[in-house]
PDB file of C-alpha atoms in Angstrom:
ATOM      1  CA  MET O  22       8.939  53.572  26.317  1.00 43.00           C
ATOM      2  CA  ARG O  23       8.238  55.190  22.910  1.00 39.00           C
ATOM      3  CA  LEU O  24      10.419  52.342  20.990  1.00 38.00           C
ATOM      4  CA  ASN O  25       8.341  49.751  22.840  1.00 40.00           C
ATOM      5  CA  LYS O  26       5.069  51.102  21.481  1.00 38.00           C
ATOM      6  CA  ILE O  27       6.638  51.028  18.114  1.00 35.00           C
ATOM      7  CA  LEU O  28       7.565  47.314  18.473  1.00 35.00           C
ATOM      8  CA  ALA O  29       4.285  46.607  19.931  1.00 40.00           C
ATOM      9  CA  LEU O  30       2.252  48.093  16.900  1.00 38.00           C
ATOM     10  CA  ALA O  31       4.624  46.290  14.647  1.00 38.00           C
ATOM     11  CA  LEU O  32       4.054  42.722  16.196  1.00 34.00           C
ATOM     12  CA  SER O  33       0.221  43.423  16.175  1.00 40.00           C
ATOM     13  CA  ALA O  34       0.462  44.212  12.494  1.00 38.00           C
ATOM     14  CA  VAL O  35       2.510  40.976  11.808  1.00 34.00           C
ATOM     15  CA  MET O  36       0.368  38.561  14.271  1.00 37.00           C
ATOM     16  CA  ALA O  37      -2.943  40.091  14.099  1.00 37.00           C
ATOM     17  CA  ALA O  38      -4.701  36.667  14.134  1.00 34.00           C
ATOM     18  CA  SER O  39      -2.728  35.441  17.278  1.00 36.00           C
ATOM     19  CA  LEU O  40      -3.144  38.572  19.083  1.00 32.00           C
ATOM     20  CA  ALA O  41      -6.693  38.805  18.291  1.00 33.00           C
ATOM     21  CA  ALA O  42      -7.184  35.471  19.976  1.00 35.00           C
ATOM     22  CA  CYS O  43      -5.128  36.729  23.068  1.00 36.00           C
ATOM     23  CA  GLY O  44      -7.729  39.738  23.790  1.00 34.00           C
ATOM     24  CA  GLY O  45      -6.530  42.940  25.375  1.00 34.00           C
ATOM     25  CA  SER O  46      -6.678  42.067  29.284  1.00 34.00           C
ATOM     26  CA  SER O  47      -3.341  42.717  31.640  1.00 34.00           C
ATOM     27  CA  SER O  48      -2.734  44.605  34.840  1.00 35.00           C
ATOM     28  CA  ALA O  49       0.543  46.018  33.721  1.00 36.00           C
ATOM     29  CA  VAL O  50      -0.022  49.522  32.394  1.00 39.00           C
ATOM     30  CA  SER O  51       3.620  49.785  30.774  1.00 39.00           C
ATOM     31  CA  SER O  52       3.859  46.209  29.564  1.00 36.00           C
ATOM     32  CA  THR O  53       4.521  45.967  25.964  1.00 36.00           C
ATOM     33  CA  ALA O  54       2.497  42.698  25.876  1.00 38.00           C
ATOM     34  CA  SER O  55      -0.326  44.559  27.139  1.00 40.00           C
ATOM     35  CA  SER O  56      -0.212  47.301  24.626  1.00 39.00           C
ATOM     36  CA  ALA O  57       0.015  44.831  21.802  1.00 39.00           C
ATOM     37  CA  ALA O  58      -3.050  42.768  23.181  1.00 41.00           C
ATOM     38  CA  GLY O  59      -5.244  46.259  23.688  1.00 38.00           C
ATOM     39  CA  ALA O  60      -4.341  47.380  20.103  1.00 40.00           C
ATOM     40  CA  SER O  61      -5.267  44.344  18.470  1.00 33.00           C
ATOM     41  CA  ALA O  62      -8.593  43.900  20.605  1.00 48.00           C
ATOM     42  CA  GLY O  63      -9.807  47.400  19.532  1.00 56.00           C
ATOM     43  CA  ALA O  64      -8.919  49.124  22.524  1.00 63.00           C
ATOM     44  CA  PRO O  65     -10.778  52.051  23.158  1.00 77.00           C
ATOM     45  CA  ASP O  66      -9.226  55.281  21.753  1.00 81.00           C
ATOM     46  CA  GLY O  67      -9.247  58.753  20.619  1.00 82.00           C
ATOM     47  CA  ASP O  68      -5.927  59.899  19.386  1.00 81.00           C
ATOM     48  CA  GLY O  69      -5.013  57.361  17.089  1.00 85.00           C
ATOM     49  CA  ASP O  70      -2.885  55.477  19.686  1.00 88.00           C
ATOM     50  CA  PRO O  71      -4.844  52.512  21.229  1.00 89.00           C
ATOM     51  CA  THR O  72      -1.791  51.233  23.184  1.00 93.00           C
ATOM     52  CA  THR O  73      -1.879  54.576  25.172  1.00 95.00           C
ATOM     53  CA  LEU O  74      -4.243  56.420  27.295  1.00 97.00           C
ATOM     54  CA  THR O  75      -3.318  60.049  26.530  1.00 97.00           C
ATOM     55  CA  VAL O  76      -4.644  62.459  29.270  1.00 98.00           C
ATOM     56  CA  ALA O  77      -4.901  66.125  29.352  1.00 98.00           C
ATOM     57  CA  MET O  78      -5.050  68.292  32.504  1.00 98.00           C
ATOM     58  CA  GLU O  79      -3.694  71.802  33.690  1.00 95.00           C
ATOM     59  CA  CYS O  80      -0.696  70.101  35.854  1.00 96.00           C
ATOM     60  CA  ALA O  81      -1.294  73.180  38.046  1.00 91.00           C
ATOM     61  CA  TYR O  82      -4.512  72.514  39.982  1.00 89.00           C
ATOM     62  CA  ALA O  83      -3.579  70.984  43.328  1.00 89.00           C
ATOM     63  CA  PRO O  84      -4.882  68.838  44.711  1.00 92.00           C
ATOM     64  CA  TYR O  85      -6.404  67.457  41.335  1.00 94.00           C
ATOM     65  CA  ASN O  86      -3.196  67.792  39.485  1.00 95.00           C
ATOM     66  CA  TRP O  87       0.178  69.644  39.749  1.00 95.00           C
ATOM     67  CA  THR O  88       3.782  69.531  38.218  1.00 96.00           C
ATOM     68  CA  GLN O  89       6.705  68.180  40.359  1.00 96.00           C
ATOM     69  CA  PRO O  90      10.294  67.621  39.423  1.00 96.00           C
ATOM     70  CA  THR O  91      10.569  63.892  40.104  1.00 96.00           C
ATOM     71  CA  ASP O  92       8.425  60.751  39.795  1.00 96.00           C
ATOM     72  CA  ALA O  93       7.793  60.753  43.471  1.00 95.00           C
ATOM     73  CA  ASN O  94       4.742  58.683  44.743  1.00 95.00           C
ATOM     74  CA  GLY O  95       4.178  57.548  41.216  1.00 96.00           C
ATOM     75  CA  ALA O  96       4.254  60.627  39.139  1.00 97.00           C
ATOM     76  CA  VAL O  97       3.998  60.475  35.493  1.00 98.00           C
ATOM     77  CA  GLN O  98       6.149  62.332  33.121  1.00 98.00           C
ATOM     78  CA  ILE O  99       4.670  65.036  31.175  1.00 98.00           C
ATOM     79  CA  ARG O 100       4.609  64.783  27.476  1.00 97.00           C
ATOM     80  CA  GLY O 101       7.480  67.046  25.943  1.00 96.00           C
ATOM     81  CA  ALA O 102       8.850  68.019  29.206  1.00 97.00           C
ATOM     82  CA  SER O 103      11.202  66.997  31.970  1.00 97.00           C
ATOM     83  CA  ASP O 104       8.736  67.511  34.770  1.00 97.00           C
ATOM     84  CA  TYR O 105       6.384  65.017  36.354  1.00 98.00           C
ATOM     85  CA  ALA O 106       2.562  65.186  36.831  1.00 98.00           C
ATOM     86  CA  TYR O 107       0.790  63.826  40.036  1.00 98.00           C
ATOM     87  CA  GLY O 108      -2.616  64.440  42.036  1.00 97.00           C
ATOM     88  CA  TYR O 109      -5.987  63.047  42.303  1.00 97.00           C
ATOM     89  CA  ASP O 110      -6.336  63.109  38.406  1.00 98.00           C
ATOM     90  CA  VAL O 111      -3.126  61.382  37.735  1.00 98.00           C
ATOM     91  CA  MET O 112      -4.062  58.631  40.302  1.00 98.00           C
ATOM     92  CA  MET O 113      -7.315  58.109  38.539  1.00 98.00           C
ATOM     93  CA  ALA O 114      -5.899  58.337  35.090  1.00 98.00           C
ATOM     94  CA  LYS O 115      -3.142  55.556  36.011  1.00 98.00           C
ATOM     95  CA  LYS O 116      -6.006  53.215  37.490  1.00 97.00           C
ATOM     96  CA  ILE O 117      -8.114  53.645  34.419  1.00 97.00           C
ATOM     97  CA  ALA O 118      -5.029  52.963  32.119  1.00 96.00           C
ATOM     98  CA  GLU O 119      -4.244  49.916  34.247  1.00 96.00           C
ATOM     99  CA  ALA O 120      -7.702  48.481  33.762  1.00 94.00           C
ATOM    100  CA  LEU O 121      -7.609  49.065  30.060  1.00 94.00           C
ATOM    101  CA  GLY O 122      -4.202  47.548  29.665  1.00 94.00           C
ATOM    102  CA  GLN O 123      -2.718  50.710  28.246  1.00 95.00           C
ATOM    103  CA  ASP O 124       0.463  53.003  28.751  1.00 95.00           C
ATOM    104  CA  ILE O 125      -0.335  56.321  30.101  1.00 96.00           C
ATOM    105  CA  GLN O 126       1.018  59.738  28.798  1.00 97.00           C
ATOM    106  CA  ILE O 127      -0.054  62.983  30.555  1.00 98.00           C
ATOM    107  CA  VAL O 128      -0.405  66.302  28.273  1.00 98.00           C
ATOM    108  CA  LYS O 129      -0.187  69.450  30.170  1.00 98.00           C
ATOM    109  CA  LEU O 130      -2.178  72.136  28.702  1.00 97.00           C
ATOM    110  CA  ASP O 131      -3.939  75.401  29.986  1.00 94.00           C
ATOM    111  CA  TRP O 132      -7.628  75.130  31.079  1.00 92.00           C
ATOM    112  CA  ASP O 133      -9.180  76.681  28.004  1.00 92.00           C
ATOM    113  CA  SER O 134      -7.198  74.418  25.779  1.00 96.00           C
ATOM    114  CA  LEU O 135      -8.357  71.168  27.295  1.00 97.00           C
ATOM    115  CA  ILE O 136     -11.603  70.647  25.447  1.00 96.00           C
ATOM    116  CA  PRO O 137     -10.322  71.668  22.291  1.00 97.00           C
ATOM    117  CA  ALA O 138      -7.704  68.952  22.504  1.00 97.00           C
ATOM    118  CA  VAL O 139     -10.152  66.290  22.972  1.00 96.00           C
ATOM    119  CA  MET O 140     -12.159  67.548  19.878  1.00 96.00           C
ATOM    120  CA  THR O 141      -9.343  67.716  17.776  1.00 95.00           C
ATOM    121  CA  GLY O 142      -8.088  64.369  18.726  1.00 94.00           C
ATOM    122  CA  ASP O 143      -4.980  65.500  20.257  1.00 95.00           C
ATOM    123  CA  VAL O 144      -5.649  63.579  23.519  1.00 97.00           C
ATOM    124  CA  ASP O 145      -8.054  60.766  24.451  1.00 97.00           C
ATOM    125  CA  CYS O 146      -9.748  62.270  27.325  1.00 97.00           C
ATOM    126  CA  VAL O 147      -9.455  65.226  29.810  1.00 98.00           C
ATOM    127  CA  ILE O 148      -9.478  64.507  33.495  1.00 98.00           C
ATOM    128  CA  ALA O 149      -8.864  67.665  35.241  1.00 96.00           C
ATOM    129  CA  GLY O 150     -11.488  68.400  37.946  1.00 92.00           C
ATOM    130  CA  GLN O 151     -14.034  69.417  35.046  1.00 92.00           C
ATOM    131  CA  SER O 152     -17.881  69.970  36.100  1.00 89.00           C
ATOM    132  CA  ILE O 153     -20.316  68.060  34.092  1.00 92.00           C
ATOM    133  CA  THR O 154     -22.448  71.143  32.893  1.00 87.00           C
ATOM    134  CA  SER O 155     -24.889  71.046  30.065  1.00 87.00           C
ATOM    135  CA  GLU O 156     -22.816  73.708  28.402  1.00 89.00           C
ATOM    136  CA  ARG O 157     -19.512  71.514  28.126  1.00 92.00           C
ATOM    137  CA  ALA O 158     -21.822  68.661  27.227  1.00 93.00           C
ATOM    138  CA  LYS O 159     -22.663  70.313  24.002  1.00 95.00           C
ATOM    139  CA  GLN O 160     -18.952  69.920  22.934  1.00 96.00           C
ATOM    140  CA  VAL O 161     -17.652  66.731  24.542  1.00 97.00           C
ATOM    141  CA  ASP O 162     -19.179  63.546  26.107  1.00 97.00           C
ATOM    142  CA  PHE O 163     -18.656  62.800  29.870  1.00 97.00           C
ATOM    143  CA  SER O 164     -18.188  59.921  31.885  1.00 97.00           C
ATOM    144  CA  ASP O 165     -20.126  59.186  35.046  1.00 96.00           C
ATOM    145  CA  PRO O 166     -19.028  61.330  38.009  1.00 95.00           C
ATOM    146  CA  TYR O 167     -15.407  60.433  39.328  1.00 96.00           C
ATOM    147  CA  TYR O 168     -15.831  62.951  42.315  1.00 94.00           C
ATOM    148  CA  TYR O 169     -18.356  65.042  43.682  1.00 88.00           C
ATOM    149  CA  ALA O 170     -17.417  68.412  44.832  1.00 83.00           C
ATOM    150  CA  SER O 171     -18.942  70.706  47.353  1.00 87.00           C
ATOM    151  CA  ILE O 172     -18.551  74.588  47.009  1.00 92.00           C
ATOM    152  CA  VAL O 173     -16.705  76.293  49.718  1.00 95.00           C
ATOM    153  CA  THR O 174     -15.274  80.035  50.411  1.00 97.00           C
ATOM    154  CA  LEU O 175     -11.850  80.967  51.201  1.00 98.00           C
ATOM    155  CA  VAL O 176     -11.157  84.114  53.120  1.00 98.00           C
ATOM    156  CA  LYS O 177      -7.983  85.124  55.532  1.00 98.00           C
ATOM    157  CA  LYS O 178      -8.467  84.921  59.135  1.00 97.00           C
ATOM    158  CA  ASP O 179      -8.208  88.662  60.092  1.00 96.00           C
ATOM    159  CA  SER O 180     -10.932  89.253  57.255  1.00 97.00           C
ATOM    160  CA  PRO O 181     -14.184  90.712  58.305  1.00 96.00           C
ATOM    161  CA  TYR O 182     -15.907  88.142  56.230  1.00 98.00           C
ATOM    162  CA  ALA O 183     -14.278  85.090  58.337  1.00 97.00           C
ATOM    163  CA  SER O 184     -17.445  84.743  60.467  1.00 96.00           C
ATOM    164  CA  ALA O 185     -19.651  84.824  57.581  1.00 96.00           C
ATOM    165  CA  ALA O 186     -22.399  82.092  57.892  1.00 95.00           C
ATOM    166  CA  SER O 187     -24.305  82.471  54.693  1.00 96.00           C
ATOM    167  CA  VAL O 188     -23.850  83.649  51.259  1.00 96.00           C
ATOM    168  CA  ALA O 189     -25.800  86.977  52.273  1.00 96.00           C
ATOM    169  CA  ASP O 190     -22.933  87.690  54.922  1.00 97.00           C
ATOM    170  CA  LEU O 191     -20.669  88.094  52.083  1.00 98.00           C
ATOM    171  CA  ALA O 192     -22.492  91.193  50.708  1.00 98.00           C
ATOM    172  CA  GLY O 193     -19.937  93.702  49.216  1.00 98.00           C
ATOM    173  CA  ALA O 194     -16.946  91.411  49.072  1.00 98.00           C
ATOM    174  CA  THR O 195     -14.373  91.864  46.466  1.00 98.00           C
ATOM    175  CA  CYS O 196     -14.014  88.516  45.005  1.00 98.00           C
ATOM    176  CA  THR O 197     -12.506  86.506  42.207  1.00 98.00           C
ATOM    177  CA  SER O 198     -12.195  82.846  41.217  1.00 97.00           C
ATOM    178  CA  GLN O 199     -10.727  80.919  38.415  1.00 92.00           C
ATOM    179  CA  LEU O 200     -11.577  81.422  34.805  1.00 91.00           C
ATOM    180  CA  GLY O 201     -14.212  79.257  33.087  1.00 87.00           C
ATOM    181  CA  THR O 202     -15.421  77.665  36.442  1.00 90.00           C
ATOM    182  CA  ILE O 203     -18.786  77.557  37.892  1.00 90.00           C
ATOM    183  CA  TRP O 204     -17.338  79.428  40.947  1.00 93.00           C
ATOM    184  CA  TYR O 205     -16.696  82.462  38.990  1.00 95.00           C
ATOM    185  CA  ASP O 206     -19.490  82.131  36.407  1.00 94.00           C
ATOM    186  CA  ILE O 207     -22.363  81.180  38.604  1.00 93.00           C
ATOM    187  CA  CYS O 208     -21.348  81.398  42.381  1.00 95.00           C
ATOM    188  CA  LEU O 209     -19.703  84.854  42.439  1.00 97.00           C
ATOM    189  CA  PRO O 210     -23.049  86.714  40.943  1.00 97.00           C
ATOM    190  CA  GLN O 211     -25.039  85.413  43.717  1.00 97.00           C
ATOM    191  CA  ILE O 212     -23.250  87.693  46.230  1.00 97.00           C
ATOM    192  CA  GLN O 213     -24.937  90.807  46.756  1.00 97.00           C
ATOM    193  CA  ASP O 214     -23.140  94.043  45.536  1.00 98.00           C
ATOM    194  CA  ALA O 215     -19.850  91.894  44.888  1.00 97.00           C
ATOM    195  CA  ASN O 216     -17.074  93.581  43.279  1.00 98.00           C
ATOM    196  CA  ILE O 217     -16.023  90.939  41.009  1.00 98.00           C
ATOM    197  CA  LEU O 218     -12.464  91.115  39.824  1.00 98.00           C
ATOM    198  CA  PRO O 219     -11.461  89.594  36.402  1.00 97.00           C
ATOM    199  CA  ALA O 220     -11.077  85.780  36.555  1.00 96.00           C
ATOM    200  CA  GLN O 221      -7.870  84.292  37.206  1.00 95.00           C
ATOM    201  CA  GLU O 222      -6.082  81.890  34.798  1.00 91.00           C
ATOM    202  CA  THR O 223      -5.161  79.332  37.196  1.00 89.00           C
ATOM    203  CA  ALA O 224      -6.231  77.877  40.801  1.00 89.00           C
ATOM    204  CA  PRO O 225      -2.740  79.053  42.172  1.00 90.00           C
ATOM    205  CA  ALA O 226      -3.272  82.541  40.914  1.00 94.00           C
ATOM    206  CA  MET O 227      -6.726  82.591  42.616  1.00 95.00           C
ATOM    207  CA  LEU O 228      -5.031  81.632  45.811  1.00 95.00           C
ATOM    208  CA  VAL O 229      -2.315  84.264  45.397  1.00 96.00           C
ATOM    209  CA  ALA O 230      -4.961  87.040  44.610  1.00 97.00           C
ATOM    210  CA  LEU O 231      -6.416  86.179  48.013  1.00 98.00           C
ATOM    211  CA  ASP O 232      -3.076  85.918  50.197  1.00 97.00           C
ATOM    212  CA  SER O 233      -1.782  89.223  48.616  1.00 97.00           C
ATOM    213  CA  GLY O 234      -4.844  91.094  49.757  1.00 97.00           C
ATOM    214  CA  ALA O 235      -6.018  91.753  46.209  1.00 98.00           C
ATOM    215  CA  CYS O 236      -9.493  90.516  47.039  1.00 98.00           C
ATOM    216  CA  ASP O 237     -11.552  89.663  50.003  1.00 98.00           C
ATOM    217  CA  ILE O 238     -12.816  86.129  49.210  1.00 98.00           C
ATOM    218  CA  VAL O 239     -12.340  83.424  46.592  1.00 98.00           C
ATOM    219  CA  VAL O 240     -14.804  80.762  45.998  1.00 97.00           C
ATOM    220  CA  THR O 241     -13.699  77.148  44.824  1.00 94.00           C
ATOM    221  CA  ASP O 242     -14.521  73.491  45.607  1.00 90.00           C
ATOM    222  CA  ARG O 243     -13.612  71.795  48.822  1.00 90.00           C
ATOM    223  CA  PRO O 244     -10.482  69.579  47.742  1.00 90.00           C
ATOM    224  CA  THR O 245      -8.994  72.946  46.402  1.00 91.00           C
ATOM    225  CA  GLY O 246     -10.166  74.858  49.602  1.00 93.00           C
ATOM    226  CA  GLN O 247      -8.456  71.899  51.783  1.00 90.00           C
ATOM    227  CA  ALA O 248      -5.429  71.864  49.971  1.00 89.00           C
ATOM    228  CA  ALA O 249      -4.988  75.746  50.096  1.00 93.00           C
ATOM    229  CA  LEU O 250      -5.261  75.438  53.894  1.00 93.00           C
ATOM    230  CA  GLU O 251      -2.097  73.157  53.868  1.00 87.00           C
ATOM    231  CA  ALA O 252      -0.172  75.912  51.873  1.00 88.00           C
ATOM    232  CA  TYR O 253      -1.779  79.104  53.514  1.00 94.00           C
ATOM    233  CA  PRO O 254      -2.296  78.636  57.224  1.00 93.00           C
ATOM    234  CA  ASP O 255      -3.753  82.320  57.571  1.00 96.00           C
ATOM    235  CA  PHE O 256      -6.913  81.098  55.274  1.00 97.00           C
ATOM    236  CA  VAL O 257     -10.068  79.829  56.764  1.00 97.00           C
ATOM    237  CA  MET O 258     -12.393  77.822  54.714  1.00 97.00           C
ATOM    238  CA  LEU O 259     -16.262  78.581  55.176  1.00 97.00           C
ATOM    239  CA  GLU O 260     -18.786  75.716  54.343  1.00 92.00           C
ATOM    240  CA  PHE O 261     -22.471  77.061  54.662  1.00 88.00           C
ATOM    241  CA  GLY O 262     -23.710  73.588  54.745  1.00 72.00           C
ATOM    242  CA  GLY O 263     -26.062  73.687  51.643  1.00 74.00           C
ATOM    243  CA  GLY O 264     -29.815  74.987  51.613  1.00 82.00           C
ATOM    244  CA  GLU O 265     -30.972  78.466  51.067  1.00 86.00           C
ATOM    245  CA  ASN O 266     -27.900  79.981  52.841  1.00 89.00           C
ATOM    246  CA  ASP O 267     -25.488  78.681  50.561  1.00 93.00           C
ATOM    247  CA  PHE O 268     -24.446  79.098  46.784  1.00 94.00           C
ATOM    248  CA  GLN O 269     -27.347  77.828  44.507  1.00 91.00           C
ATOM    249  CA  VAL O 270     -25.967  75.254  41.993  1.00 88.00           C
ATOM    250  CA  SER O 271     -27.311  72.084  40.459  1.00 84.00           C
ATOM    251  CA  GLU O 272     -25.988  68.754  40.567  1.00 81.00           C
ATOM    252  CA  GLU O 273     -24.452  68.776  37.193  1.00 78.00           C
ATOM    253  CA  GLU O 274     -22.295  71.743  38.369  1.00 79.00           C
ATOM    254  CA  ILE O 275     -20.668  69.902  41.351  1.00 85.00           C
ATOM    255  CA  ASN O 276     -20.413  66.514  39.725  1.00 90.00           C
ATOM    256  CA  ILE O 277     -16.785  66.154  38.344  1.00 94.00           C
ATOM    257  CA  GLY O 278     -16.390  64.041  35.147  1.00 96.00           C
ATOM    258  CA  ILE O 279     -13.950  62.872  32.466  1.00 98.00           C
ATOM    259  CA  SER O 280     -14.575  64.212  29.220  1.00 98.00           C
ATOM    260  CA  MET O 281     -13.744  62.846  25.413  1.00 97.00           C
ATOM    261  CA  LYS O 282     -14.680  63.322  22.086  1.00 96.00           C
ATOM    262  CA  GLN O 283     -18.336  63.077  21.353  1.00 96.00           C
ATOM    263  CA  GLY O 284     -19.573  59.783  20.047  1.00 95.00           C
ATOM    264  CA  ASN O 285     -16.615  57.801  21.613  1.00 95.00           C
ATOM    265  CA  THR O 286     -18.831  55.496  23.229  1.00 95.00           C
ATOM    266  CA  ALA O 287     -16.162  52.610  23.502  1.00 95.00           C
ATOM    267  CA  LEU O 288     -14.011  54.891  25.616  1.00 96.00           C
ATOM    268  CA  LYS O 289     -16.776  56.055  27.530  1.00 96.00           C
ATOM    269  CA  ASP O 290     -17.961  52.777  28.418  1.00 96.00           C
ATOM    270  CA  ALA O 291     -14.733  51.568  29.263  1.00 95.00           C
ATOM    271  CA  ILE O 292     -14.197  54.338  31.692  1.00 97.00           C
ATOM    272  CA  ASN O 293     -17.367  53.922  33.290  1.00 97.00           C
ATOM    273  CA  GLU O 294     -17.050  50.121  34.058  1.00 97.00           C
ATOM    274  CA  VAL O 295     -13.742  51.380  35.700  1.00 96.00           C
ATOM    275  CA  LEU O 296     -15.491  53.884  37.969  1.00 97.00           C
ATOM    276  CA  ALA O 297     -18.339  51.502  38.630  1.00 97.00           C
ATOM    277  CA  THR O 298     -15.820  49.305  40.634  1.00 96.00           C
ATOM    278  CA  MET O 299     -15.338  52.475  42.785  1.00 96.00           C
ATOM    279  CA  THR O 300     -17.214  53.907  45.834  1.00 94.00           C
ATOM    280  CA  THR O 301     -17.536  57.627  47.101  1.00 91.00           C
ATOM    281  CA  ASP O 302     -15.377  56.319  49.991  1.00 94.00           C
ATOM    282  CA  ASP O 303     -12.753  55.181  47.504  1.00 95.00           C
ATOM    283  CA  TYR O 304     -12.825  58.817  45.729  1.00 95.00           C
ATOM    284  CA  ASN O 305     -12.384  60.304  49.195  1.00 92.00           C
ATOM    285  CA  ALA O 306      -9.711  58.206  50.140  1.00 95.00           C
ATOM    286  CA  MET O 307      -7.590  59.041  47.039  1.00 95.00           C
ATOM    287  CA  MET O 308      -8.363  62.633  47.296  1.00 94.00           C
ATOM    288  CA  ASP O 309      -6.962  62.649  51.077  1.00 92.00           C
ATOM    289  CA  GLU O 310      -3.864  60.973  49.865  1.00 95.00           C
ATOM    290  CA  ALA O 311      -3.326  63.574  46.902  1.00 94.00           C
ATOM    291  CA  ILE O 312      -3.653  66.394  49.702  1.00 91.00           C
ATOM    292  CA  SER O 313      -1.252  64.666  51.638  1.00 91.00           C
ATOM    293  CA  VAL O 314       1.423  64.538  49.252  1.00 92.00           C
ATOM    294  CA  GLN O 315       0.844  67.797  47.446  1.00 89.00           C
ATOM    295  CA  PRO O 316       3.854  70.167  47.177  1.00 82.00           C
ATOM    296  CA  LEU O 317       2.991  73.308  48.774  1.00 64.00           C
ATOM    297  CA  SER O 318       4.813  75.383  46.357  1.00 44.00           C
ATOM    298  CA  GLN O 319       2.308  74.495  43.982  1.00 44.00           C
ATOM    299  CA  GLN O 320      -0.186  76.420  45.850  1.00 42.00           C
TER     300      GLN O 320
END
């Protein structure tokens, strides 16, 4: 694949005039011809390679993204690794790359390294279940939402909190969630007299903490909760139905977006054009598919 990219760039340099007339439209993500056309037409870019959409994610946050050993279901190989990435975020990344006539490359990074990778130009964008918060928007630009995630609470079936019908009923619980998320920073402090444990590095670690009995509850978003129920049959997912009984969050905190370097309007506009062709039903259908094929071991 890398050789094809090099040849495409060389062809673009030699035949710039003719390629400019061709434009950058193609439906084949991995086509050398589409890569050359995209480069000559000034394809949206953030990392210095307009032939490829380079996307960062944790690859450990099912059902949004996870790591698997094969290319089953259309998984994409992770840069610098023999493993592959798949999940809702990879599905979305492939759809965007195809629409832009670009190849696709997935970069596996820790959660805290995602935004710095965009800011330094190591990747074009991050598609990793990021909430579109005003704090993050100080560092990066966001696309329109590519998913809308409601907040849920996970408990074990035999927990005294399993019958909780509101946030008030969680009072006194020992709890945790994932580092750097609205669940940990905004939701957990709303629980009266909560014993808030240190944040977990990853979503799987958060779920292991609940399964092991290290905590009574974890707070997360609905897709992560749905996926967890597949892996942990003794978990119960509590949804308080919104309103004053639920966690109080703003819309920006549950709208999930794609982040890119500030000022990269070409890429932002191009991604938004793709998202504009999709509906909430499309998003939910993709998420349901991701949940259905997730490897349970990733939980």
